[in-house]
Amino acid sequence: MPSLGRLHLITDTRPGRDPLAVLRAALLVAAPELVVQVRVEDTATDRQAYDLTRRVLDLCAPYGVTCLVNDRLDVALAAGAAGGHVGADDLPVAAARRVLGPAAVLGATAREPGAAVEAVAAGASYLGVGPCHATTTKDGLPPAIGVPGIRAVAEAVGVPVIAIGGVTAADVPALRAAGAYGVAVVGALSGAADPARAATELIGALAC
């Protein structure tokens, strides 16, 4: 299985955002501690998801950066991504593992210790845990679990815990102290005036 970076960049494909420009900026300063997770809007076609994934893979390849696909595991396989990530409403983790095979990276979403333990037992390579804070980048999220929620999950499992949901560089020290291996971000980079600087700050905080 590929090594897992500590900064997970989730593509922001909302109108007015340029996920590839943000990725290019992040790659310059954050590789090899970067993982890219391709996430598209629910209205995007499989072809659109595939085309974006292939473009992301082409950008990541020279840096050796791992690329995953959120939810659409068929797209992950077809495009040649390193694996995928499944949320609470996607395929069950055990089914996703069967689809991707034993060598792929498989992330799963969890927000409390019981579900986290079950996901790891079913084959999750790492866990995306949150939302840590309130965020506007995705609709329909449950209430924020905060740093204590991250700590509870991190103490229950032996795989990397990636904190997600409204995370900024200022939050990283407390999250790392709570046991988070790394963080996943959307708006902290896609909404930044200078994505490269924002990525540099996040990487610096994660290295401490």
mmCIF file of C-alpha atoms in Angstrom:
data_model
loop_
_atom_site.group_PDB
_atom_site.id
_atom_site.type_symbol
_atom_site.label_atom_id
_atom_site.label_comp_id
_atom_site.label_asym_id
_atom_site.label_seq_id
_atom_site.Cartn_x
_atom_site.Cartn_y
_atom_site.Cartn_z
ATOM 1 C CA MET A 1 0.000 0.000 0.000
ATOM 2 C CA PRO A 2 1.344 3.497 -0.785
ATOM 3 C CA SER A 3 2.556 5.563 2.142
ATOM 4 C CA LEU A 4 -0.026 7.947 3.525
ATOM 5 C CA GLY A 5 0.700 11.659 3.600
ATOM 6 C CA ARG A 6 -0.503 13.856 6.447
ATOM 7 C CA LEU A 7 -2.226 16.565 4.373
ATOM 8 C CA HIS A 8 -5.249 15.368 2.404
ATOM 9 C CA LEU A 9 -6.480 17.784 -0.242
ATOM 10 C CA ILE A 10 -10.078 17.154 -1.298
ATOM 11 C CA THR A 11 -10.951 18.654 -4.663
ATOM 12 C CA ASP A 12 -13.473 21.481 -4.580
ATOM 13 C CA THR A 13 -15.561 21.328 -7.754
ATOM 14 C CA ARG A 14 -18.213 23.824 -6.725
ATOM 15 C CA PRO A 15 -18.974 26.575 -9.247
ATOM 16 C CA GLY A 16 -16.257 29.193 -9.402
ATOM 17 C CA ARG A 17 -13.540 26.937 -7.981
ATOM 18 C CA ASP A 18 -10.508 25.651 -9.893
ATOM 19 C CA PRO A 19 -9.429 22.403 -8.231
ATOM 20 C CA LEU A 20 -6.509 21.828 -10.594
ATOM 21 C CA ALA A 21 -5.008 25.267 -9.956
ATOM 22 C CA VAL A 22 -5.224 24.661 -6.215
ATOM 23 C CA LEU A 23 -3.646 21.238 -6.651
ATOM 24 C CA ARG A 24 -0.759 22.621 -8.699
ATOM 25 C CA ALA A 25 -0.016 25.153 -5.980
ATOM 26 C CA ALA A 26 -0.188 22.541 -3.227
ATOM 27 C CA LEU A 27 2.020 20.065 -5.066
ATOM 28 C CA LEU A 28 4.852 22.577 -5.250
ATOM 29 C CA VAL A 29 5.088 22.887 -1.473
ATOM 30 C CA ALA A 30 3.356 19.883 0.099
ATOM 31 C CA ALA A 31 4.629 16.781 -1.731
ATOM 32 C CA PRO A 32 5.352 14.113 -0.564
ATOM 33 C CA GLU A 33 3.135 14.731 2.490
ATOM 34 C CA LEU A 34 0.132 15.273 0.236
ATOM 35 C CA VAL A 35 -2.733 12.926 -0.579
ATOM 36 C CA VAL A 36 -5.329 14.046 -3.127
ATOM 37 C CA GLN A 37 -8.900 12.845 -2.868
ATOM 38 C CA VAL A 38 -10.999 13.502 -5.958
ATOM 39 C CA ARG A 39 -14.499 14.452 -4.877
ATOM 40 C CA VAL A 40 -17.061 15.734 -7.381
ATOM 41 C CA GLU A 41 -20.540 17.129 -7.006
ATOM 42 C CA ASP A 42 -23.377 14.580 -6.950
ATOM 43 C CA THR A 43 -24.606 15.971 -10.259
ATOM 44 C CA ALA A 44 -21.303 15.223 -12.028
ATOM 45 C CA THR A 45 -21.361 12.386 -14.534
ATOM 46 C CA ASP A 46 -19.054 9.398 -14.276
ATOM 47 C CA ARG A 47 -17.223 10.718 -17.346
ATOM 48 C CA GLN A 48 -16.641 14.062 -15.650
ATOM 49 C CA ALA A 49 -15.378 12.294 -12.532
ATOM 50 C CA TYR A 50 -13.103 10.094 -14.625
ATOM 51 C CA ASP A 51 -11.688 12.997 -16.634
ATOM 52 C CA LEU A 52 -10.938 15.000 -13.478
ATOM 53 C CA THR A 53 -9.315 11.969 -11.849
ATOM 54 C CA ARG A 54 -7.081 11.377 -14.852
ATOM 55 C CA ARG A 55 -5.981 15.026 -14.848
ATOM 56 C CA VAL A 56 -5.273 14.851 -11.115
ATOM 57 C CA LEU A 57 -3.277 11.653 -11.582
ATOM 58 C CA ASP A 58 -1.225 13.259 -14.346
ATOM 59 C CA LEU A 59 -0.378 16.187 -12.084
ATOM 60 C CA CYS A 60 0.432 13.975 -9.090
ATOM 61 C CA ALA A 61 2.558 11.386 -10.893
ATOM 62 C CA PRO A 62 5.819 13.403 -11.110
ATOM 63 C CA TYR A 63 5.639 14.035 -7.359
ATOM 64 C CA GLY A 64 4.753 10.487 -6.329
ATOM 65 C CA VAL A 65 1.610 11.782 -4.614
ATOM 66 C CA THR A 66 -1.189 9.323 -3.806
ATOM 67 C CA CYS A 67 -4.537 9.960 -5.488
ATOM 68 C CA LEU A 68 -7.826 8.545 -4.209
ATOM 69 C CA VAL A 69 -11.421 8.885 -5.420
ATOM 70 C CA ASN A 70 -14.335 9.624 -3.122
ATOM 71 C CA ASP A 71 -17.372 7.324 -3.407
ATOM 72 C CA ARG A 72 -17.039 6.370 -7.097
ATOM 73 C CA LEU A 73 -14.879 3.277 -6.774
ATOM 74 C CA ASP A 74 -15.504 2.261 -10.377
ATOM 75 C CA VAL A 75 -13.925 5.551 -11.423
ATOM 76 C CA ALA A 76 -10.985 4.920 -9.075
ATOM 77 C CA LEU A 77 -10.347 1.551 -10.706
ATOM 78 C CA ALA A 78 -10.881 2.746 -14.256
ATOM 79 C CA ALA A 79 -8.598 5.752 -13.867
ATOM 80 C CA GLY A 80 -5.849 3.872 -12.044
ATOM 81 C CA ALA A 81 -6.059 5.708 -8.711
ATOM 82 C CA ALA A 82 -4.367 4.236 -5.627
ATOM 83 C CA GLY A 83 -7.723 3.634 -3.955
ATOM 84 C CA GLY A 84 -10.827 5.350 -2.697
ATOM 85 C CA HIS A 85 -12.747 6.739 0.231
ATOM 86 C CA VAL A 86 -16.276 5.782 1.277
ATOM 87 C CA GLY A 87 -18.619 7.805 3.428
ATOM 88 C CA ALA A 88 -21.445 6.714 5.674
ATOM 89 C CA ASP A 89 -23.941 6.586 2.781
ATOM 90 C CA ASP A 90 -21.593 4.936 0.276
ATOM 91 C CA LEU A 91 -20.772 1.236 -0.095
ATOM 92 C CA PRO A 92 -20.078 -0.583 3.176
ATOM 93 C CA VAL A 93 -16.366 -0.752 3.941
ATOM 94 C CA ALA A 94 -16.163 -4.538 3.504
ATOM 95 C CA ALA A 95 -17.835 -4.291 0.085
ATOM 96 C CA ALA A 96 -15.568 -1.424 -0.915
ATOM 97 C CA ARG A 97 -12.540 -3.485 0.056
ATOM 98 C CA ARG A 98 -13.746 -6.332 -2.151
ATOM 99 C CA VAL A 99 -14.174 -3.935 -5.055
ATOM 100 C CA LEU A 100 -10.763 -2.294 -4.693
ATOM 101 C CA GLY A 101 -8.771 -5.374 -3.707
ATOM 102 C CA PRO A 102 -6.362 -5.964 -0.824
ATOM 103 C CA ALA A 103 -3.552 -3.663 -1.936
ATOM 104 C CA ALA A 104 -5.528 -0.456 -2.461
ATOM 105 C CA VAL A 105 -5.752 2.449 -0.044
ATOM 106 C CA LEU A 106 -9.278 2.546 1.405
ATOM 107 C CA GLY A 107 -10.449 5.382 3.587
ATOM 108 C CA ALA A 108 -13.700 5.361 5.529
ATOM 109 C CA THR A 109 -15.621 8.060 7.326
ATOM 110 C CA ALA A 110 -16.277 7.674 11.058
ATOM 111 C CA ARG A 111 -17.316 9.995 13.851
ATOM 112 C CA GLU A 112 -17.390 7.795 16.944
ATOM 113 C CA PRO A 113 -15.242 4.940 18.293
ATOM 114 C CA GLY A 114 -17.671 2.081 17.671
ATOM 115 C CA ALA A 115 -18.126 2.815 13.988
ATOM 116 C CA ALA A 116 -14.397 3.440 13.667
ATOM 117 C CA VAL A 117 -13.492 0.040 15.078
ATOM 118 C CA GLU A 118 -16.000 -1.649 12.766
ATOM 119 C CA ALA A 119 -14.613 0.185 9.722
ATOM 120 C CA VAL A 120 -11.062 -0.867 10.490
ATOM 121 C CA ALA A 121 -12.148 -4.473 11.040
ATOM 122 C CA ALA A 122 -13.877 -4.357 7.647
ATOM 123 C CA GLY A 123 -10.726 -3.256 5.872
ATOM 124 C CA ALA A 124 -10.268 0.517 6.164
ATOM 125 C CA SER A 125 -6.657 1.673 5.727
ATOM 126 C CA TYR A 126 -7.322 5.009 7.413
ATOM 127 C CA LEU A 127 -10.269 6.948 8.812
ATOM 128 C CA GLY A 128 -11.580 10.377 7.933
ATOM 129 C CA VAL A 129 -13.005 11.614 11.237
ATOM 130 C CA GLY A 130 -15.310 14.571 11.694
ATOM 131 C CA PRO A 131 -16.632 17.017 11.055
ATOM 132 C CA CYS A 132 -14.185 18.498 13.499
ATOM 133 C CA HIS A 133 -15.699 21.974 13.156
ATOM 134 C CA ALA A 134 -18.688 23.406 11.341
ATOM 135 C CA THR A 135 -18.073 23.727 7.601
ATOM 136 C CA THR A 136 -19.972 24.978 4.564
ATOM 137 C CA THR A 137 -18.150 22.937 1.919
ATOM 138 C CA LYS A 138 -20.527 19.988 2.148
ATOM 139 C CA ASP A 139 -24.252 19.918 2.881
ATOM 140 C CA GLY A 140 -26.067 17.652 5.318
ATOM 141 C CA LEU A 141 -23.210 17.033 7.726
ATOM 142 C CA PRO A 142 -23.889 15.987 11.340
ATOM 143 C CA PRO A 143 -22.896 18.220 14.279
ATOM 144 C CA ALA A 144 -19.201 18.899 14.825
ATOM 145 C CA ILE A 145 -17.393 16.514 17.184
ATOM 146 C CA GLY A 146 -14.519 18.833 18.077
ATOM 147 C CA VAL A 147 -11.090 17.832 19.320
ATOM 148 C CA PRO A 148 -12.523 15.492 22.012
ATOM 149 C CA GLY A 149 -14.320 13.510 19.302
ATOM 150 C CA ILE A 150 -11.115 13.166 17.314
ATOM 151 C CA ARG A 151 -9.280 11.969 20.426
ATOM 152 C CA ALA A 152 -11.932 9.356 21.213
ATOM 153 C CA VAL A 153 -11.621 7.781 17.775
ATOM 154 C CA ALA A 154 -7.827 8.012 17.661
ATOM 155 C CA GLU A 155 -7.587 6.169 20.983
ATOM 156 C CA ALA A 156 -9.872 3.386 19.718
ATOM 157 C CA VAL A 157 -8.074 2.401 16.494
ATOM 158 C CA GLY A 158 -4.608 1.639 15.236
ATOM 159 C CA VAL A 159 -4.879 3.128 11.742
ATOM 160 C CA PRO A 160 -4.184 6.770 10.799
ATOM 161 C CA VAL A 161 -6.925 9.201 11.788
ATOM 162 C CA ILE A 162 -7.396 12.140 9.422
ATOM 163 C CA ALA A 163 -9.356 14.996 10.998
ATOM 164 C CA ILE A 164 -11.732 16.763 8.601
ATOM 165 C CA GLY A 165 -14.234 19.601 8.735
ATOM 166 C CA GLY A 166 -13.346 23.286 8.903
ATOM 167 C CA VAL A 167 -9.709 22.563 9.726
ATOM 168 C CA THR A 168 -7.114 25.352 9.468
ATOM 169 C CA ALA A 169 -3.395 25.434 10.253
ATOM 170 C CA ALA A 170 -4.200 26.961 13.648
ATOM 171 C CA ASP A 171 -6.197 23.849 14.563
ATOM 172 C CA VAL A 172 -3.444 21.369 13.712
ATOM 173 C CA PRO A 173 -1.435 21.393 16.973
ATOM 174 C CA ALA A 174 -4.478 20.502 19.086
ATOM 175 C CA LEU A 175 -5.591 17.839 16.608
ATOM 176 C CA ARG A 176 -2.146 16.258 16.488
ATOM 177 C CA ALA A 177 -2.013 16.296 20.290
ATOM 178 C CA ALA A 178 -5.364 14.486 20.289
ATOM 179 C CA GLY A 179 -3.898 11.699 18.171
ATOM 180 C CA ALA A 180 -4.762 12.759 14.624
ATOM 181 C CA TYR A 181 -2.216 11.537 12.093
ATOM 182 C CA GLY A 182 -3.135 14.285 9.669
ATOM 183 C CA VAL A 183 -5.880 16.553 8.377
ATOM 184 C CA ALA A 184 -8.103 16.767 5.306
ATOM 185 C CA VAL A 185 -9.058 20.156 3.902
ATOM 186 C CA VAL A 186 -11.244 21.640 1.215
ATOM 187 C CA GLY A 187 -11.925 25.304 1.847
ATOM 188 C CA ALA A 188 -8.664 25.968 3.697
ATOM 189 C CA LEU A 189 -6.934 25.661 0.313
ATOM 190 C CA SER A 190 -9.638 26.211 -2.327
ATOM 191 C CA GLY A 191 -10.840 29.368 -0.600
ATOM 192 C CA ALA A 192 -7.385 30.749 0.144
ATOM 193 C CA ALA A 193 -6.089 33.829 -1.669
ATOM 194 C CA ASP A 194 -2.709 32.059 -1.846
ATOM 195 C CA PRO A 195 -3.203 28.272 -1.822
ATOM 196 C CA ALA A 196 0.547 27.586 -1.859
ATOM 197 C CA ARG A 197 1.064 29.672 1.265
ATOM 198 C CA ALA A 198 -1.923 28.011 2.959
ATOM 199 C CA ALA A 199 -0.542 24.571 2.119
ATOM 200 C CA THR A 200 2.894 25.582 3.416
ATOM 201 C CA GLU A 201 1.346 26.672 6.725
ATOM 202 C CA LEU A 202 -0.572 23.416 7.035
ATOM 203 C CA ILE A 203 2.495 21.288 6.264
ATOM 204 C CA GLY A 204 4.541 23.283 8.736
ATOM 205 C CA ALA A 205 1.971 22.763 11.460
ATOM 206 C CA LEU A 206 1.726 19.034 10.710
ATOM 207 C CA ALA A 207 5.510 18.657 10.933
ATOM 208 C CA CYS A 208 5.643 19.969 14.501
#
